[in-house]
XYZ file of C-alpha atoms in Angstrom:
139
model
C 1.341 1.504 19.115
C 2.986 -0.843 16.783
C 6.915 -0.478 16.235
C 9.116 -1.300 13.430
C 10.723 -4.168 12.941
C 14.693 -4.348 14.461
C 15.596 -4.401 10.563
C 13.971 -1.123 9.510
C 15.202 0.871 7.724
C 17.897 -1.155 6.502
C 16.373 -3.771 5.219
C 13.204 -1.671 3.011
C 13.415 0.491 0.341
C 11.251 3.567 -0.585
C 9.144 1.335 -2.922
C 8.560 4.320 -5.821
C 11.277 7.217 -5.233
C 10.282 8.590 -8.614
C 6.776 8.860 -8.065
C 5.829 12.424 -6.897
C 2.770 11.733 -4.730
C 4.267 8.703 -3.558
C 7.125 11.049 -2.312
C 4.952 13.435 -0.699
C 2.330 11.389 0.982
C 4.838 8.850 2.162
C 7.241 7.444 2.840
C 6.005 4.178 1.506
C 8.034 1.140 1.802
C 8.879 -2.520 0.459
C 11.062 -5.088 1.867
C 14.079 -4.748 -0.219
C 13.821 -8.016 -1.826
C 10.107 -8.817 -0.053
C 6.781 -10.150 -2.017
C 5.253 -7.530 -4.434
C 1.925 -6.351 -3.420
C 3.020 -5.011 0.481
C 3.949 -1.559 1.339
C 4.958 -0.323 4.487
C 4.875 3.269 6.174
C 6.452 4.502 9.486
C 3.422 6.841 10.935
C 4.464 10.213 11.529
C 2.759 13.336 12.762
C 2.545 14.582 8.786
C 0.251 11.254 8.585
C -2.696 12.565 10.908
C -5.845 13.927 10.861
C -6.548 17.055 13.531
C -8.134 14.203 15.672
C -4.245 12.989 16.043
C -5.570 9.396 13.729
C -4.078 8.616 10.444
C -5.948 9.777 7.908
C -8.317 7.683 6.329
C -6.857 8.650 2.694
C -3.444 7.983 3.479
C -4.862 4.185 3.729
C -7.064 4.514 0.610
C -3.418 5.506 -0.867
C -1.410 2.671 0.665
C -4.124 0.183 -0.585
C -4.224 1.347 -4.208
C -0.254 1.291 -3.786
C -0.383 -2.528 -2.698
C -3.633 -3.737 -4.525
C -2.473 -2.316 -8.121
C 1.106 -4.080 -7.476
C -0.164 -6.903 -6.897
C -2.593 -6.884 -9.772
C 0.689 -5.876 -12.368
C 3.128 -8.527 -10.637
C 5.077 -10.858 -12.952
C 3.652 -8.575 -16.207
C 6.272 -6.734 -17.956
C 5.599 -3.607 -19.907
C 1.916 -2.958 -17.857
C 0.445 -0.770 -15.882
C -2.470 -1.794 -13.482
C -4.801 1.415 -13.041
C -7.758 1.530 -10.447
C -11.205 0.993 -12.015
C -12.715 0.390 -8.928
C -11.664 0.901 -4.659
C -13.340 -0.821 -1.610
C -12.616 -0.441 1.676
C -13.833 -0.855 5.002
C -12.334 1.216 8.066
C -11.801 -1.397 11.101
C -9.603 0.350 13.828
C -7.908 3.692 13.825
C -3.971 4.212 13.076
C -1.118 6.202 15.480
C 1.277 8.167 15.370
C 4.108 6.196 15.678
C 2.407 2.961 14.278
C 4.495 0.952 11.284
C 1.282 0.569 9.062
C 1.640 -3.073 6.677
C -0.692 -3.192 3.922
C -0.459 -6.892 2.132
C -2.624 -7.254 -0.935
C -2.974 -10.491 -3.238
C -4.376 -11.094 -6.800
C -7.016 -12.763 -6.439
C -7.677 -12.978 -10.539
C -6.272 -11.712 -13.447
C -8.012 -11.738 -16.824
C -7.247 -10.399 -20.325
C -8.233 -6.849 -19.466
C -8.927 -6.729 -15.903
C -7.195 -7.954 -12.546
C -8.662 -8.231 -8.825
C -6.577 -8.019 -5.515
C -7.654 -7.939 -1.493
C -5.572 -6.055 0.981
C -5.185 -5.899 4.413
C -3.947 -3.044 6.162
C -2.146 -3.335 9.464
C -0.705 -1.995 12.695
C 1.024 -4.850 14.541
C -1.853 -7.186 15.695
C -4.573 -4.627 14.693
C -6.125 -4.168 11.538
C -7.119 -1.035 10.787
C -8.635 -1.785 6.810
C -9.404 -4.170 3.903
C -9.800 -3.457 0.439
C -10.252 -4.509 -2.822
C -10.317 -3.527 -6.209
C -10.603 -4.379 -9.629
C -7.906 -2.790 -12.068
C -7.342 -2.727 -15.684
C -4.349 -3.888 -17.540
C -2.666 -1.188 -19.407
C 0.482 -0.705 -21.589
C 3.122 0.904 -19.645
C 3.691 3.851 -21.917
């Protein structure tokens, strides 16, 4: 099992408090004042599958959540939404586990942007991703 950091909670932030699936599925996390493009959740029981594992889609979520910030970072007045999502499964999550997922643009064009994530539990990753998104007004 991974464990928090000594700082957490105090020193993240629920990283969308207004967004209603964010709310549910989560907790998701940012480092208050951290790099865009990394989200963070605390595994709890909620998190898991019946086999006691987190769920695969909770880490299809937390990689949109961290490949689509990182593919709208530094653009004001845009949305990045998911054109296309994927990911290979590498090791299994715990309850109890704080879960990092740390994406990076990789290229951003006049339409389109791509990002990579990595999604981890202490010294175990348990996915990468990427995805291509499209740049979008923010309406």
């Amino acid at each position: 099992m991974s464990t928090p950091p000594a700082d957490f909670p105090e020193a993240y932030e629920v990283s969308d408090p207004d967004d209603p699936h964010e709310t549910l599925t989560g907790l998701f996390y940012q480092r208050k004042g951290g790099p865009i493009g990394e989200v963070y959740l605390f595994a709890e029981r909620k998190h898991c599958n019946t086999g006691g594992l987190v769920h695969g889609g909770l880490l299809m979520t937390m990689a949109d959540l961290a490949l689509c910030a990182a593919c709208r970072d530094g653009l004001v007045g845009e949305r990045a939404i998911t054109v296309s999502l994927n990911a290979e499964f590498l090791a299994s999550g715990k309850e109890g586990d704080f879960i990092a997922a740390k994406a990076e643009l990789t290229r951003r064009g006049k339409t389109m942007a791509f990002a990579r994530c990595v999604i981890s539990a202490g010294d175990r990753d348990l996915m990468t991703a990427s995805a291509v998104t499209r740049r979008v007004p923010r309406v």
